[in-house]
CSV table of C-alpha atoms in Angstrom, one decimal:
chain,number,residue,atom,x,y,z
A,202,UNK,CA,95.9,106.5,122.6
A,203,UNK,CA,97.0,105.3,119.2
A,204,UNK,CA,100.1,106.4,117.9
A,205,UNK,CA,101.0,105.4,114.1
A,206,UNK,CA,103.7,105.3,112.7
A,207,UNK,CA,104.8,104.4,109.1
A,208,UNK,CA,107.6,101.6,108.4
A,209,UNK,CA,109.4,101.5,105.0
A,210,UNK,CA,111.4,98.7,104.1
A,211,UNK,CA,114.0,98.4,101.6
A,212,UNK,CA,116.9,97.0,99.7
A,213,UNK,CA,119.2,99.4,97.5
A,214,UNK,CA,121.8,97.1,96.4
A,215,UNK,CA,120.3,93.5,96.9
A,216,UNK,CA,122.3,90.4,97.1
A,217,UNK,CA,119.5,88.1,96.4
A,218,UNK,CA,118.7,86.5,93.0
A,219,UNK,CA,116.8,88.8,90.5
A,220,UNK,CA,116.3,91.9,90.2
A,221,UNK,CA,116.3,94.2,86.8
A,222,UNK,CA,117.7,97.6,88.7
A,223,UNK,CA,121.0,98.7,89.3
A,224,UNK,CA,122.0,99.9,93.2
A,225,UNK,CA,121.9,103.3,91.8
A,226,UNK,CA,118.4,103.4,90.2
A,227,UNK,CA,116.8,101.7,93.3
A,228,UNK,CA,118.4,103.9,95.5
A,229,UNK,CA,116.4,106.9,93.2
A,230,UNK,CA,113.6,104.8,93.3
A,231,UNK,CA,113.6,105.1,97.4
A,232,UNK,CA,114.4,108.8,97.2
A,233,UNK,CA,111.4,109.3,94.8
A,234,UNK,CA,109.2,107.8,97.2
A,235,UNK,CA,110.4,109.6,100.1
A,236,UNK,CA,109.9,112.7,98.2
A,237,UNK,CA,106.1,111.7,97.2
A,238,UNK,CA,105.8,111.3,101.4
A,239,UNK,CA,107.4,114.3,101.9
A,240,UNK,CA,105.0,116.2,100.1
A,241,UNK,CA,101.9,114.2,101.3
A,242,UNK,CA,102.1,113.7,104.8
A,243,UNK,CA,105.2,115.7,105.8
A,244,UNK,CA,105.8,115.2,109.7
A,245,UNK,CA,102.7,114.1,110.9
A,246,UNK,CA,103.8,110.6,111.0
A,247,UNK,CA,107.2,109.0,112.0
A,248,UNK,CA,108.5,106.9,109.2
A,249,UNK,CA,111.1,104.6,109.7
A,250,UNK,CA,113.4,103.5,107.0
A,251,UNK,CA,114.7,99.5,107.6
A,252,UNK,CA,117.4,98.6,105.1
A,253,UNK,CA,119.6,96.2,104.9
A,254,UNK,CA,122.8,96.7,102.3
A,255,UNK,CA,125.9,98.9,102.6
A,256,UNK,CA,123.8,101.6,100.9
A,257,UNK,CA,125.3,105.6,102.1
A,258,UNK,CA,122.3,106.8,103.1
A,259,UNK,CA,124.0,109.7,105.0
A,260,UNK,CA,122.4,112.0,102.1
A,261,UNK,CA,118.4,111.6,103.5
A,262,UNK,CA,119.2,112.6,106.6
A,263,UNK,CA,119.9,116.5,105.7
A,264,UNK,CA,117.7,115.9,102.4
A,265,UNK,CA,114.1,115.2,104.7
A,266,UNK,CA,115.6,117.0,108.2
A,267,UNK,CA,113.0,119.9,108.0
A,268,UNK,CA,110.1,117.7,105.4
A,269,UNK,CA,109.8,114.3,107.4
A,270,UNK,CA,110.2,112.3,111.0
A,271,UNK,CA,112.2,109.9,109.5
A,272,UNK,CA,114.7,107.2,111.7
A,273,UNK,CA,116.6,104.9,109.5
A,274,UNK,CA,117.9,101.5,110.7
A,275,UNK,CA,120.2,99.8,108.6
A,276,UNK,CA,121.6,96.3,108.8
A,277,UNK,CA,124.9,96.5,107.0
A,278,UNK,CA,126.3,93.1,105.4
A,279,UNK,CA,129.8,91.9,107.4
A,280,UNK,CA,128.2,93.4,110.7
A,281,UNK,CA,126.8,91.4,113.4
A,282,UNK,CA,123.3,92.3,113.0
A,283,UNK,CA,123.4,91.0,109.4
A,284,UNK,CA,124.3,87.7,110.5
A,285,UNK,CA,120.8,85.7,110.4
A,286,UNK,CA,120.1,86.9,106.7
A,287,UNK,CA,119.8,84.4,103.9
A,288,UNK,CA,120.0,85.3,100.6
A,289,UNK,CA,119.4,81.7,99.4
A,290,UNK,CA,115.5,82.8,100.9
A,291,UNK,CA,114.8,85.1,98.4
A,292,UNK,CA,113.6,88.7,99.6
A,293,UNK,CA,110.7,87.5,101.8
A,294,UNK,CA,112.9,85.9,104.4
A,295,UNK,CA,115.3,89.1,104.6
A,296,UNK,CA,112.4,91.6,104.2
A,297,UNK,CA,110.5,89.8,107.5
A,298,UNK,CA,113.6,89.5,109.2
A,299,UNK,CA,114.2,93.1,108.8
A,300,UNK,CA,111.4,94.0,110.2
A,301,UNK,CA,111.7,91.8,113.3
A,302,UNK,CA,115.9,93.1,113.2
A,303,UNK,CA,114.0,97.0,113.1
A,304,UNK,CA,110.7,96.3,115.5
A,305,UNK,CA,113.3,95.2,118.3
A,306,UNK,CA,115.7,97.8,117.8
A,307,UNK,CA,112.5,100.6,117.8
A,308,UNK,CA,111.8,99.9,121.1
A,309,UNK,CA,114.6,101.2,122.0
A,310,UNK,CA,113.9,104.4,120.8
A,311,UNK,CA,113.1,107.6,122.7
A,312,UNK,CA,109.7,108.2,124.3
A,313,UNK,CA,108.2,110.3,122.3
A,314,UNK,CA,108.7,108.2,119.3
A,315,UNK,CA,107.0,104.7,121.0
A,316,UNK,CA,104.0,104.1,118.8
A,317,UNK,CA,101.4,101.9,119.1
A,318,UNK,CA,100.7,100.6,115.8
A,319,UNK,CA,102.7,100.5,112.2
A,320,UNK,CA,101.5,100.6,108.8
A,321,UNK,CA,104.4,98.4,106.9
A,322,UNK,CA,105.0,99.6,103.4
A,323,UNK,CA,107.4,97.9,100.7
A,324,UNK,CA,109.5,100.9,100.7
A,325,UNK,CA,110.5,101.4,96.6
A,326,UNK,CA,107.0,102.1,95.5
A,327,UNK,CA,105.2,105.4,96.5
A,328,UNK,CA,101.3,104.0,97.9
A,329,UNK,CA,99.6,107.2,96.0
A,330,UNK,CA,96.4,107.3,98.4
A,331,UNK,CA,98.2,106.5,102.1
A,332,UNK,CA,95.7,109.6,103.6
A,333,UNK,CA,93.1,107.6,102.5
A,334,UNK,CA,94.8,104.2,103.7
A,335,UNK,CA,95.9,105.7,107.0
A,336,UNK,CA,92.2,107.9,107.8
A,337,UNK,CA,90.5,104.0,107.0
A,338,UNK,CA,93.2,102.2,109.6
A,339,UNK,CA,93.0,104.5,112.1
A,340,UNK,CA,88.9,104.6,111.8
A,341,UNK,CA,89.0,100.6,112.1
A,342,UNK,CA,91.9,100.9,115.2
A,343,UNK,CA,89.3,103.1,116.9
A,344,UNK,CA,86.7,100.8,117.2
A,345,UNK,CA,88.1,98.3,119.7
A,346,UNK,CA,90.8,95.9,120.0
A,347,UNK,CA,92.3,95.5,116.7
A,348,UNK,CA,95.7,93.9,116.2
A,349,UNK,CA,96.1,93.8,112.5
A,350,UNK,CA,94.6,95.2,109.5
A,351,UNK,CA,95.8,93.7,106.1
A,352,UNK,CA,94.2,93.1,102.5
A,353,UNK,CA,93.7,89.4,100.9
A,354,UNK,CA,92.3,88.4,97.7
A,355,UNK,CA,90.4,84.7,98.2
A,356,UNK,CA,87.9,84.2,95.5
A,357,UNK,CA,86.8,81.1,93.4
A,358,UNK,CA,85.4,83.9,90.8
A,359,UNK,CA,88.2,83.0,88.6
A,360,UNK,CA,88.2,79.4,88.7
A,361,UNK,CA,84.0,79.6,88.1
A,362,UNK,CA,84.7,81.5,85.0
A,363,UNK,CA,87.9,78.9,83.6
A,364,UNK,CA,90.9,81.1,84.3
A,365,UNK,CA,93.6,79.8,86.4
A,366,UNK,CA,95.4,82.4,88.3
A,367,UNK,CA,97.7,82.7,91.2
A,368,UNK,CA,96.3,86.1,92.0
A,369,UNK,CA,92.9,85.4,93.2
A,370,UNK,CA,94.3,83.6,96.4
A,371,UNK,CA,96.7,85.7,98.2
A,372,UNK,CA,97.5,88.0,100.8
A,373,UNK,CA,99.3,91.5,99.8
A,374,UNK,CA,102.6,91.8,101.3
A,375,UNK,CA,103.0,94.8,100.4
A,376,UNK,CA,101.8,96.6,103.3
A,377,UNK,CA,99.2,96.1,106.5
A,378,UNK,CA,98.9,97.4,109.8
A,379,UNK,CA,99.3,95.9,113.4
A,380,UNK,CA,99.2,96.5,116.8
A,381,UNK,CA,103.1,97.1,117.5
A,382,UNK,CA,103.2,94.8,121.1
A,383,UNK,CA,101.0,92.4,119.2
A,384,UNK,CA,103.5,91.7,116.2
A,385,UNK,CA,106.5,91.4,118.0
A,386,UNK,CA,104.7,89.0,120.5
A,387,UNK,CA,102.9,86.5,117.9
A,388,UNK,CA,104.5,87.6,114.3
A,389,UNK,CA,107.4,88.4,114.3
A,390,UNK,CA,109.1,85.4,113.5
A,391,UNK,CA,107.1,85.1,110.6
A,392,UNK,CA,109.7,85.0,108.1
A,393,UNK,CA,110.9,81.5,109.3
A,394,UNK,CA,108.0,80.5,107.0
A,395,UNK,CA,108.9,82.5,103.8
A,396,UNK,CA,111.3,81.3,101.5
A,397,UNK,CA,110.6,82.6,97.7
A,398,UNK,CA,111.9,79.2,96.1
A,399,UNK,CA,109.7,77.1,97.4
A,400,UNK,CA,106.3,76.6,96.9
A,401,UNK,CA,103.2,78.3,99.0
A,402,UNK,CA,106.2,79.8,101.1
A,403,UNK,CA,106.4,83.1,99.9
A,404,UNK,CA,105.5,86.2,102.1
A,405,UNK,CA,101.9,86.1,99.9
A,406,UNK,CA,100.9,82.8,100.6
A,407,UNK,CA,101.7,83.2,104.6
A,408,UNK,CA,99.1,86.4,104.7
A,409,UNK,CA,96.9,84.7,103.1
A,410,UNK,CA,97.0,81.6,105.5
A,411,UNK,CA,97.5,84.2,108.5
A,412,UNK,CA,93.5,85.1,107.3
A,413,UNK,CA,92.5,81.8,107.1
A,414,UNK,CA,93.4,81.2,110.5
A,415,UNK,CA,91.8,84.2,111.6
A,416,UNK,CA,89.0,85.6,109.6
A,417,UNK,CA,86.4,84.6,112.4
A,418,UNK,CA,88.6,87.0,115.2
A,419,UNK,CA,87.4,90.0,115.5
A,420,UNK,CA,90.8,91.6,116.7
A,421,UNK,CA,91.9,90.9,112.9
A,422,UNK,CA,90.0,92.3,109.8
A,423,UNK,CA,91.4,91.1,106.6
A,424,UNK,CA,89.8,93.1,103.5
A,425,UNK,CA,90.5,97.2,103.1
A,426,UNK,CA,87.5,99.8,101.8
A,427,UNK,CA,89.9,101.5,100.0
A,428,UNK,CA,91.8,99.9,96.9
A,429,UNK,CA,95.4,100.6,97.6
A,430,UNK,CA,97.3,102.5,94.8
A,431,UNK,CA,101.2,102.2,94.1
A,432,UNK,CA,103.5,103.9,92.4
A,433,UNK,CA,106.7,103.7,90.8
A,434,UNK,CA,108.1,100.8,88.4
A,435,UNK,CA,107.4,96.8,88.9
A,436,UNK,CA,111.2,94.6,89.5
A,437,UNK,CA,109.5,91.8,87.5
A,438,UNK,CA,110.9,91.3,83.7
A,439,UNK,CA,108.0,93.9,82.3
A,440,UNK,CA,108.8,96.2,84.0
A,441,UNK,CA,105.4,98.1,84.2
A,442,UNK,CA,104.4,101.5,85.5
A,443,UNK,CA,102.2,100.7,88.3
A,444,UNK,CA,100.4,103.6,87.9
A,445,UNK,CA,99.9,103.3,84.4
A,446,UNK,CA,96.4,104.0,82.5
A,447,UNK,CA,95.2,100.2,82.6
A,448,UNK,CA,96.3,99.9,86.3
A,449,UNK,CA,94.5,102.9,87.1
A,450,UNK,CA,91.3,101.8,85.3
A,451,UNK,CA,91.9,98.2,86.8
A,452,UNK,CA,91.9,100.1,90.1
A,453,UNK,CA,88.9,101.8,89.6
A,454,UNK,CA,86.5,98.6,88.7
A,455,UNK,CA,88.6,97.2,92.0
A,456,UNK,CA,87.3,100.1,94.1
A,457,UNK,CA,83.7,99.7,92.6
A,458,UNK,CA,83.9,95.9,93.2
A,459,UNK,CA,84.8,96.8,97.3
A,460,UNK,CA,81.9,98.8,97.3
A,461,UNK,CA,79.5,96.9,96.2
A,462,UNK,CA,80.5,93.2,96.8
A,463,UNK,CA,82.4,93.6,99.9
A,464,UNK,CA,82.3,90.0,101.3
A,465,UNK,CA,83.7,88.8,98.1
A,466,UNK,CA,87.6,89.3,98.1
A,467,UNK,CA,88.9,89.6,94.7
């Protein structure tokens, strides 16, 4: 039987290079989010919370007690379990290692809260249509032996038409699901090949090989139905509304495109 569960990952006061948010509008950004969930799905997923600063976070735990499952594990800086983190990596490293710090620690959790599989989501931005993303996962975990789901652009449209972008080889970081046993077993040392300041090394270009690798495996599928939607603010230098008028019409051509070229990924 499949058992889901969500995991959000996150940073409130980050020590790595970057960043255009103070600790205390990050940690609203977070709350936001888990209010958005709160609202949306309520209890009818666990949702664990991974973070990794000396963030109180005391305040969630009475805030969401009767409005979501949630379990947060935190890996506080000066503690043991904060040891392996590099900040020199940028934020892939410590967001991969996270996980693999939070995957180990959930299976020590109690029975009724084993799950099967995880849908990973970067934790700071609200994904606006996760019903839809979570009804399309579990419809594609039904059908047989399925160990990861995520969502890659790999196109040559771009370079066909003159325009040199990053964005049309990639794989979205940003969330995916996968069998739980499977991850820890074959993935979850992944970060050792993310580092941020280095080229083809962040967490983007390691999904995007990961499908290379795989695309021809039928345990693995590589390319959503449904364009994923995020909320909240980008940490780049705009600082643009992800959900803003030209993002959602962007996302609507995006969902057309799925629909009616679905073997070309961009």
């Amino acid at each position: 039987m499949i058992k889901l569960a969500i995991i959000l990952t996150g940073t409130i006061s980050p020590s790595v290079k970057g960043g255009c948010f103070t600790s205390k509008e990050r940690f609203d950004m977070y709350s936001s989010t888990l209010d958005f969930y709160a609202h949306t799905i309520g209890k009818n997923y666990p949702i664990f919370f991974f973070e990794n600063s000396n963030a109180d976070l005391s305040i969630w735990k009475e805030k969401y007690k009767d409005t979501l499952d949630l379990t947060m594990l935190q890996f506080r800086p000066g503690t043991e379990e904060y040891i392996d983190f590099d900040n020199s990596k940028g934020k892939g490293y410590n967001e991969y290692l996270m996980i693999k710090k939070g995957l180990l620690k959930m299976a020590n959790t109690p029975p009724n809260q084993q799950v099967t599989h995880f849908l990973k989501i970067t934790g700071r931005y609200p994904m606006l249509n996760i019903k839809r993303i979570l009804a399309e996962g579990k419809q594609k975990l039904s059908k047989g032996n399925t160990v990861f789901i995520g969502d890659i652009k790999d196109t040559c449209v771009y370079k066909l038409i003159g325009r040199k972008t990053l964005s049309s080889n990639w794989g979205d970081s940003r969330f995916f699901i996968a069998e739980i046993n499977y991850y820890r077993n074959k993935m979850i040392d992944c970060y050792q090949e993310m580092n941020d300041y280095e080229e083809s090394r962040w967490a983007e270009h390691y999904f995007l090989r990961l499908s290379r690798q795989f695309r021809h495996d039928n345990r693995f599928q590589f390319r959503f139905k449904t364009q994923v939607r995020f909320g909240g603010v980008s940490g780049t230098s705009t600082m643009a509304s992800y959900d803003s008028k030209a993002n959602r019409i962007k996302a609507s051509v995006r969902q057309l495109g799925r629909i009616l070229f679905p073997n070309i990924w961009f």
